[in-house]
mmCIF file of C-alpha atoms in Angstrom:
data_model
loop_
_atom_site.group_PDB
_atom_site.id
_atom_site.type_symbol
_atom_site.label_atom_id
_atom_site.label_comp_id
_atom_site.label_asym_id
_atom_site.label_seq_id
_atom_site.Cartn_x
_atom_site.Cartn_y
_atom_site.Cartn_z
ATOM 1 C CA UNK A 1019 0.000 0.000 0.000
ATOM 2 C CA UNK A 1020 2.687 2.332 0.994
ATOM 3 C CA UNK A 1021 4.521 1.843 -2.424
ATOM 4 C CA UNK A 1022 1.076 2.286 -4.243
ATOM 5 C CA UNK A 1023 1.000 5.474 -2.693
ATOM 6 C CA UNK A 1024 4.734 6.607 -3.395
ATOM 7 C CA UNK A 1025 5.723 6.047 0.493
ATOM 8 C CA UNK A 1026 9.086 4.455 0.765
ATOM 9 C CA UNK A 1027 10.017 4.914 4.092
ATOM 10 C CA UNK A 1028 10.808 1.718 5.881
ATOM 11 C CA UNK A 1029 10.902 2.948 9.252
ATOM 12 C CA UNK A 1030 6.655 3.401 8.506
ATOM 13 C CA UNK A 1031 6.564 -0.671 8.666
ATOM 14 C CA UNK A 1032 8.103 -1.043 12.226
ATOM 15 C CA UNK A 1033 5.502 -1.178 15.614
ATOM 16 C CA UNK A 1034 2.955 -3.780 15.777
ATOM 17 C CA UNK A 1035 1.720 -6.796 13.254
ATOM 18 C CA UNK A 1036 -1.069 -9.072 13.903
ATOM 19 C CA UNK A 1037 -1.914 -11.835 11.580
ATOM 20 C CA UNK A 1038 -5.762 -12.014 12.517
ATOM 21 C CA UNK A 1039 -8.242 -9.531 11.199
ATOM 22 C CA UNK A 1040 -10.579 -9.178 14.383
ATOM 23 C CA UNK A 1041 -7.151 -8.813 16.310
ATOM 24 C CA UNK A 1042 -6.002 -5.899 13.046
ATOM 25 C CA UNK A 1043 -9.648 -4.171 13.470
ATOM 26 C CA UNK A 1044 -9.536 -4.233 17.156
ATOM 27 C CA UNK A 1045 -6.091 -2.563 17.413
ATOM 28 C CA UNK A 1046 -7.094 0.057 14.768
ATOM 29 C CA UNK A 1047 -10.405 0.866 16.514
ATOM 30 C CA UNK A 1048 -8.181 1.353 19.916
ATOM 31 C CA UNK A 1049 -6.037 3.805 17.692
ATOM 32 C CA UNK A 1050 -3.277 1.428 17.910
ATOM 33 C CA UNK A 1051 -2.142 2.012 14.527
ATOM 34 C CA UNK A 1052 -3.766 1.665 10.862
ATOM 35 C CA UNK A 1053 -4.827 -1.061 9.265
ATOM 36 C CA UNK A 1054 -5.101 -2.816 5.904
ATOM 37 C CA UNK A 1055 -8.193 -4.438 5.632
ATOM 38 C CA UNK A 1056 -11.561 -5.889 3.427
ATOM 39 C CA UNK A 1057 -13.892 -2.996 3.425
ATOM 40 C CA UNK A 1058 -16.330 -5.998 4.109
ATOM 41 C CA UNK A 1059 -14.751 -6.609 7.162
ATOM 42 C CA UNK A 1060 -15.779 -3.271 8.852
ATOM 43 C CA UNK A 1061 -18.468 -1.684 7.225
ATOM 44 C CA UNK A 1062 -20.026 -1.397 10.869
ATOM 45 C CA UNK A 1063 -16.946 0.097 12.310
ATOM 46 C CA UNK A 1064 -17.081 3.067 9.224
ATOM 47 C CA UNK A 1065 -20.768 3.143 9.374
ATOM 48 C CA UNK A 1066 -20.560 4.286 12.946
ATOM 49 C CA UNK A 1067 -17.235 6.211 12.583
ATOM 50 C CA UNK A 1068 -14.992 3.949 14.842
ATOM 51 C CA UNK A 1069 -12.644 3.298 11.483
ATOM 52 C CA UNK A 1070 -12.469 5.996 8.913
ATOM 53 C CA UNK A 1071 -10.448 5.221 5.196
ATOM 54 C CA UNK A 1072 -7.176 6.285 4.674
ATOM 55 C CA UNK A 1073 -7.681 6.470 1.388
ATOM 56 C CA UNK A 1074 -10.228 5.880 -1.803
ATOM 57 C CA UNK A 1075 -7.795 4.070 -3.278
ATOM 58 C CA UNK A 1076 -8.214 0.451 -3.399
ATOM 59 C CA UNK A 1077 -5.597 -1.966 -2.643
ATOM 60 C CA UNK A 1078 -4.879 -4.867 -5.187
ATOM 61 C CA UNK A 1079 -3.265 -8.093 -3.980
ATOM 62 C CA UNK A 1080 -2.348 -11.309 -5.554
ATOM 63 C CA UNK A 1081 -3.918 -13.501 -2.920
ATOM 64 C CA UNK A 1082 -6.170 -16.684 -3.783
ATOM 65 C CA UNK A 1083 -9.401 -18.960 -2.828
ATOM 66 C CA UNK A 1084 -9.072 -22.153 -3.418
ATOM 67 C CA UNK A 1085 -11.922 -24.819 -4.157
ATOM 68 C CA UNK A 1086 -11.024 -28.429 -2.982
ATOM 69 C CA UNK A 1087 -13.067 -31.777 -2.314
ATOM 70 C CA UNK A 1088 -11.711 -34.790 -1.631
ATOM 71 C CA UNK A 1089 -10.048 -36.778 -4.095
ATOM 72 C CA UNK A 1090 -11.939 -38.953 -6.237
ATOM 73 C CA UNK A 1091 -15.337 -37.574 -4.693
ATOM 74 C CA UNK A 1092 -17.509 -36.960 -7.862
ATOM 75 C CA UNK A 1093 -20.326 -35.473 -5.940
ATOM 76 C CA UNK A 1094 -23.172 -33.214 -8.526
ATOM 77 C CA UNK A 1095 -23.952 -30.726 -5.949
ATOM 78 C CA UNK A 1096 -19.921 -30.118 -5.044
ATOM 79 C CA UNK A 1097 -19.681 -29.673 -8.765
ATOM 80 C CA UNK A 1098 -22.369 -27.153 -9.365
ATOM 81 C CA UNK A 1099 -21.621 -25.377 -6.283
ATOM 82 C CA UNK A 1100 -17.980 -25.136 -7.928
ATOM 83 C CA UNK A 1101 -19.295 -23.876 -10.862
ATOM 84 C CA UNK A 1102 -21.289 -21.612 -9.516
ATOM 85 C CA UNK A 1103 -19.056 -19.851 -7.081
ATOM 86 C CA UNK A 1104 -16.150 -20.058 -10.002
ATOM 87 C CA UNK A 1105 -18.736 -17.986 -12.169
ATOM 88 C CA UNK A 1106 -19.556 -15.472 -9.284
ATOM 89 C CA UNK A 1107 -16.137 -14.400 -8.629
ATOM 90 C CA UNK A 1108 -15.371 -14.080 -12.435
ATOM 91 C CA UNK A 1109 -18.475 -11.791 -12.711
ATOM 92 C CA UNK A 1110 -17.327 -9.883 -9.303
ATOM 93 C CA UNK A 1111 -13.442 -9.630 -11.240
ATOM 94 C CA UNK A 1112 -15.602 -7.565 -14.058
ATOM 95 C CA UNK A 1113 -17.451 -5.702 -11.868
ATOM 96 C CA UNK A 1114 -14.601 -4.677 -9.985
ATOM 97 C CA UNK A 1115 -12.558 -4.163 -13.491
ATOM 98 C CA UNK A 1116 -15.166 -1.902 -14.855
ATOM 99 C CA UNK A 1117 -15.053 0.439 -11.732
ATOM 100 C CA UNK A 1118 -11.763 0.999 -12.280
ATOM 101 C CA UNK A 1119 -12.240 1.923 -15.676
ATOM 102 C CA UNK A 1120 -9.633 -0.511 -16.598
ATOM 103 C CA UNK A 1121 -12.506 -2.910 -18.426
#
């Protein structure tokens, strides 16, 4: 985030890390620090002014979700659920895409 936003000052990544998001949104609301989180995660806690954005700007990562079953499990419902969910997320990628003007 801080090189997104031309911030290269290492000494801004030193203090406190916590590896849980109810930990991350607990510290932040207790003006421990800022965080980096989902907007999902605390639409209560900017609803009600506890959290306010840093920034508009959205942060893109490379991280994944992963669909697994068990091996050899051929199982209809698994499948379509699969299917499903893979063709949600695709249409949530062009949402997202087309907000950003980058379609």
């Amino acid at each position: 985030w801080f090189a997104m936003i031309g911030i290269s000052d290492r000494r801004l990544l030193s203090g406190r890390h916590f590896d849980q998001f109810s930990m991350i949104i607990s510290a932040a609301a207790a003006s421990l620090g800022a965080a980096l989180l989902p907007k999902y995660l605390i639409e209560t806690e900017l609803e009600g002014g506890i959290l306010i954005p840093l920034s508009d700007m959205a942060l893109k990562t490379h991280n994944s979700y992963f669909v697994v079953s068990a091996a050899g499990d051929v199982n209809p419902q698994v499948n379509a659920f699969t299917r499903w969910l893979m063709s949600a997320a695709r249409r949530g990628s062009m949402h997202e895409t087309r907000q950003d003007g980058r379609l």
